[in-house]
Short mmCIF file of C-alpha atoms in Angstrom, two decimals:
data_model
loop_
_atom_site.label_atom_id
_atom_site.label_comp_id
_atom_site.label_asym_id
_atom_site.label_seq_id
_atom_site.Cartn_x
_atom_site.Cartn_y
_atom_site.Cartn_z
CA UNK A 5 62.54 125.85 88.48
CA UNK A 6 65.53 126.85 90.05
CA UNK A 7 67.42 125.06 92.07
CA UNK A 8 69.86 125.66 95.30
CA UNK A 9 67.15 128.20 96.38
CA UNK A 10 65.59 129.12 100.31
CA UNK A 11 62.24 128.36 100.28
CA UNK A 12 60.19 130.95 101.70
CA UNK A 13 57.22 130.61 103.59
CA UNK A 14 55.12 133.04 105.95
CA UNK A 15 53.53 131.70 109.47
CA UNK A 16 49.93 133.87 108.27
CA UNK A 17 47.69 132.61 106.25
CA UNK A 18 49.21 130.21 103.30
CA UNK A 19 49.60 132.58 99.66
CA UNK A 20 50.53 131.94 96.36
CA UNK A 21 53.46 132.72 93.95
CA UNK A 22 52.35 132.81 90.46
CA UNK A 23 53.89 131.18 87.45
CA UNK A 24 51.09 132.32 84.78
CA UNK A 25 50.44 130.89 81.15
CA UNK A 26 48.95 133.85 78.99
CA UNK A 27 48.53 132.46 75.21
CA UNK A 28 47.91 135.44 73.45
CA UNK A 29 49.11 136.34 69.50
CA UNK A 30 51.31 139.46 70.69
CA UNK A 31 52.18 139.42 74.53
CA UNK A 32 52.08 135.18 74.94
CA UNK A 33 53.12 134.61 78.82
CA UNK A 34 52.57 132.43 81.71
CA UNK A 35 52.46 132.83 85.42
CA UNK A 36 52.30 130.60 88.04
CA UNK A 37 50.91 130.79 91.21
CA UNK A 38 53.23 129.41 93.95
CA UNK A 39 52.71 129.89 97.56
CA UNK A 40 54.67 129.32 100.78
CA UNK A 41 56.42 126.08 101.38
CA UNK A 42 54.75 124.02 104.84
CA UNK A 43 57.52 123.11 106.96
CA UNK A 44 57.49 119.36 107.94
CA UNK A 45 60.29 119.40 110.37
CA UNK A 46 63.46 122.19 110.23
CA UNK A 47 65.33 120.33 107.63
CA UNK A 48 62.74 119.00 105.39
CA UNK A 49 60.56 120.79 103.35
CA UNK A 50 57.17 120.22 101.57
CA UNK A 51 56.38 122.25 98.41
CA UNK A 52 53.02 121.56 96.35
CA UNK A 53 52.69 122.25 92.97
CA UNK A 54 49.34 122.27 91.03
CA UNK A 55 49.90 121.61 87.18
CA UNK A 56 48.12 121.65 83.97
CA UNK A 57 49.74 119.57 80.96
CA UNK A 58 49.21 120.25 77.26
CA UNK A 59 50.58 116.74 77.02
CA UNK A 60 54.14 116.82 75.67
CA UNK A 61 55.24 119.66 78.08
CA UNK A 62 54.57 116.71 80.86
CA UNK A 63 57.27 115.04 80.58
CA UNK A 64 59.91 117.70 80.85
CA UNK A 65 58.23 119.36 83.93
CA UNK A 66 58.26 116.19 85.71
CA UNK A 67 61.66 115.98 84.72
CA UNK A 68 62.60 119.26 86.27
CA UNK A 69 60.85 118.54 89.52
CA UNK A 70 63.18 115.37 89.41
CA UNK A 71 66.04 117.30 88.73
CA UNK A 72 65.06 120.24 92.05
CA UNK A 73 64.27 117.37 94.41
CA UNK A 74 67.47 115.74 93.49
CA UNK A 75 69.58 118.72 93.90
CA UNK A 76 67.61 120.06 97.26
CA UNK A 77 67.48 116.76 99.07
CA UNK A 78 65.70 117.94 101.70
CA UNK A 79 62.60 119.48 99.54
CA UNK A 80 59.56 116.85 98.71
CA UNK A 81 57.56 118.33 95.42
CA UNK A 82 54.15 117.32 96.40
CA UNK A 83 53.28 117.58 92.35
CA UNK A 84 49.93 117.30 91.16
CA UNK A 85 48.10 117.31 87.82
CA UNK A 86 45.14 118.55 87.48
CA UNK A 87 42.30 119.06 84.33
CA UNK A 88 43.03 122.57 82.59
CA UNK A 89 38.88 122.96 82.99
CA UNK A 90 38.89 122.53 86.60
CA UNK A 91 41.94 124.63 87.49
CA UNK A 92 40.92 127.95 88.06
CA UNK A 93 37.64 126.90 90.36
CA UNK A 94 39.74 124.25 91.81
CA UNK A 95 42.92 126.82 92.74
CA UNK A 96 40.34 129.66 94.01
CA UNK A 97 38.33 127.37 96.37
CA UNK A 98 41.81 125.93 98.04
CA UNK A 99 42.93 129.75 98.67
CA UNK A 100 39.62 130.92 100.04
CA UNK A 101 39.99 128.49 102.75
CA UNK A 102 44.17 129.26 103.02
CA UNK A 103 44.75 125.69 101.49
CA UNK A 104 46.20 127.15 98.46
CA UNK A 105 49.53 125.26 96.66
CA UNK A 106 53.07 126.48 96.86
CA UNK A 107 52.84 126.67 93.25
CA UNK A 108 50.67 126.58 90.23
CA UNK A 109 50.40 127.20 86.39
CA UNK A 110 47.77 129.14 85.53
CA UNK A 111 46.59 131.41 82.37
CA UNK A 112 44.74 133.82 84.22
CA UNK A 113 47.28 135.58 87.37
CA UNK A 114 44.83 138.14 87.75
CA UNK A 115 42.49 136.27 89.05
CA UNK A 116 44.87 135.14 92.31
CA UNK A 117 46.73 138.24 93.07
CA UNK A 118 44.34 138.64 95.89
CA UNK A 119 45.91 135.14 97.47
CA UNK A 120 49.69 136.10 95.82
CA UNK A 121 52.98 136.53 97.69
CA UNK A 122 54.82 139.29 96.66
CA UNK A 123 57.99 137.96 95.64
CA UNK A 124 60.27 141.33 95.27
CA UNK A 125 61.93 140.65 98.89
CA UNK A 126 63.11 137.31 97.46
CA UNK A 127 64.45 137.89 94.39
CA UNK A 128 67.64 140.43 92.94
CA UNK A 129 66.27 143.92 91.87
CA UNK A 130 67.03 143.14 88.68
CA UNK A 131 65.11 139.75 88.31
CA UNK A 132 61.82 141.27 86.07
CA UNK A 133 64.49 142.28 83.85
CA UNK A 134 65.26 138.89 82.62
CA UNK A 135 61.65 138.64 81.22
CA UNK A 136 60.31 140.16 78.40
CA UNK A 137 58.64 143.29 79.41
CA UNK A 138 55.08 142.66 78.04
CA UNK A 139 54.42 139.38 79.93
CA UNK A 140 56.33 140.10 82.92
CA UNK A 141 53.12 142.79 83.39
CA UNK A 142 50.60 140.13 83.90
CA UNK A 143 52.51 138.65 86.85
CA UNK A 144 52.35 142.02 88.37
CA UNK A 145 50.01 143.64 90.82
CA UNK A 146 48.32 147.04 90.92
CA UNK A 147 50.90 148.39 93.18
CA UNK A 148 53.87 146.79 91.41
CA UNK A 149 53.86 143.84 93.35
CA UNK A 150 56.00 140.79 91.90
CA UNK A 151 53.28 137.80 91.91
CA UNK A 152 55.24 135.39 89.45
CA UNK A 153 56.74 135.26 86.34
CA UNK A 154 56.57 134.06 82.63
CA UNK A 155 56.96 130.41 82.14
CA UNK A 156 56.49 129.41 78.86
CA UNK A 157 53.34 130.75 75.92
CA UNK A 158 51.54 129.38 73.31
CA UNK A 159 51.54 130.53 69.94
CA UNK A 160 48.44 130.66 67.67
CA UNK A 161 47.80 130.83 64.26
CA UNK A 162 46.10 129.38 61.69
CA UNK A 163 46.51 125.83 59.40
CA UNK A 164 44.78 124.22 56.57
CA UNK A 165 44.78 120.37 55.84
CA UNK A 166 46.78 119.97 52.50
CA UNK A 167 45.38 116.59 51.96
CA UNK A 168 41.55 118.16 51.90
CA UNK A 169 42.55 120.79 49.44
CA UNK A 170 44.33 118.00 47.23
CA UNK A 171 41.30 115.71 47.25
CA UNK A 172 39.04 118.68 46.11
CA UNK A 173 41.67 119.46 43.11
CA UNK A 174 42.02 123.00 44.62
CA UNK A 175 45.77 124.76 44.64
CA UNK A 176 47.08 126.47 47.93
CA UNK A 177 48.25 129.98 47.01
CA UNK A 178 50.89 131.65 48.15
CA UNK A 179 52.59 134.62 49.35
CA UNK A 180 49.67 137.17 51.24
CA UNK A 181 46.58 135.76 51.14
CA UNK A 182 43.52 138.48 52.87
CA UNK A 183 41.16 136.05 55.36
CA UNK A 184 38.23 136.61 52.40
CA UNK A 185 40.25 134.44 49.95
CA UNK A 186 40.84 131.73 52.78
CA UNK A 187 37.36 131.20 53.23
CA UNK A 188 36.34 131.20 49.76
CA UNK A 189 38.62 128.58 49.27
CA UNK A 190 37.48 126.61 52.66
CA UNK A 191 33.87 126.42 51.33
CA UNK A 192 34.90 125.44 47.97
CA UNK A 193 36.77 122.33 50.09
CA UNK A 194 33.60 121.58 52.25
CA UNK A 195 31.37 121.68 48.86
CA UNK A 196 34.20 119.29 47.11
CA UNK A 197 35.19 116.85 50.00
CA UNK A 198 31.65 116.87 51.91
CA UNK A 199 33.65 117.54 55.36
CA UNK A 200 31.10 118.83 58.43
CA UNK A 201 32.76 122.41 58.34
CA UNK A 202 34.76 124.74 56.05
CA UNK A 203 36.57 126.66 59.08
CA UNK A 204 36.62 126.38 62.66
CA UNK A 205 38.14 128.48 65.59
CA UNK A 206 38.62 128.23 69.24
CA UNK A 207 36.34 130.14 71.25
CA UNK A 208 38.70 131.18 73.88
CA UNK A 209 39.09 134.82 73.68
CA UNK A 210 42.89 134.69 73.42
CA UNK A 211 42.88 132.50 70.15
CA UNK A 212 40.24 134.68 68.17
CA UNK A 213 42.31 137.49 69.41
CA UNK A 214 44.69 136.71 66.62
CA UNK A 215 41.89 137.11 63.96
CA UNK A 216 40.22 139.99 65.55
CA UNK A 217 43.41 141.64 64.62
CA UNK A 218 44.35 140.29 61.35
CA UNK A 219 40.80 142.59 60.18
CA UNK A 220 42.15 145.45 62.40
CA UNK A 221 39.91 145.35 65.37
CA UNK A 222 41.15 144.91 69.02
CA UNK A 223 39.56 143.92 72.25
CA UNK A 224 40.67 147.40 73.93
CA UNK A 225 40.23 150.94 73.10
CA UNK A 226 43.39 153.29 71.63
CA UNK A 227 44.25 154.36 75.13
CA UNK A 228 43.16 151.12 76.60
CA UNK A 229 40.55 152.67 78.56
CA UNK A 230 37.58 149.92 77.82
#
């Protein structure tokens, strides 16, 4: 969050900027959704802010909306947390009926541009340059609109638990290891140790992204087509 800022706000129906969070292996991003400010009086100003938390990045975003509300006297942060499972149902329904927050984090922008406010008479010409190219592209609309902007990404990638490979008397290579060995070496842990499972994935289609990969495959055609 920035601070020292106008907020902006439209007398139409209520929209959205977006601050997105994309967790993805290669282009990791996140937008959020923020939407016009509603004007209590001339000098005071009311800005929600719809959140998801991953846990530890709580504290410092509650620190920053400290930090704004402190600098900008006159702006409330109506901030609100909500469950990561009810957020995108939860955001759509309040902009279908123009209640939509000022502001929100959210891992899928596309899904909101239809609510966004395009932010490109607000900010310097120059502002998408001081994002990484890749994300800065889900934050933008068909047309080139500016919904949002990168916040912060997630990185995936795999782990193993040391002390289950140590109880089954089985060494962790090293160097390159191709996915085939891996899961050899998983079962030969379940088989030894008499865990529930040898390997286990998220389901989310950004996290076995990673894997789809590492054996050459890709969601997308060449030319990105399908």
């Amino acid at each position: 969050m920035e601070t020292g800022k106008t907020v902006y706000k439209e007398e139409s129906m209520k929209r959205l900027i977006i601050l997105v969070l994309i967790a993805s292996l290669l282009a990791p991003a996140v937008l959020l959704a923020a939407g016009r400010a509603e004007q209590a009086s001339p000098d005071s100003e009311t800005i929600r802010f719809m959140w998801f938390t991953d846990g530890p990045d709580r504290p410092a975003i509650e620190a920053l909306v400290a930090e704004y509300q402190q600098q900008n006297p006159n702006v409330t942060i109506d901030f609100s947390i909500v469950p990561f499972g009810e957020l995108n149902q939860l955001l759509r329904t309040q902009a279908s009926a123009g209640q939509a927050p000022d502001l929100a984090r959210v891992t899928e922008p596309y899904r909101f541009f239809e609510f966004g406010l395009d932010l490109r008479p607000f900010v310097s010409s120059g502002f998408a340059g001081e994002f990484l190219a890749d994300p800065m592209k889900l934050a933008t609309g068909p047309n080139g609109e500016l919904f949002g902007f990168p916040h912060d990404l997630t990185m995936n990638g795999p782990f193993i638990n040391v002390s289950l490979f140590r109880q089954a008397g089985i060494e962790i290579p090293e160097g390159d290891v191709p996915w085939e060995t891996w899961f050899d070496l998983a079962h030969r842990v379940q088989q030894a140790t008499g865990v529930p499972y040898a390997v286990a994935a998220d389901r989310s289609g950004h996290r076995l992204d990673g894997i789809i990969q590492s054996f050459g495959g890709s969601y997308f055609t060449p030319d990105g087509s399908a």
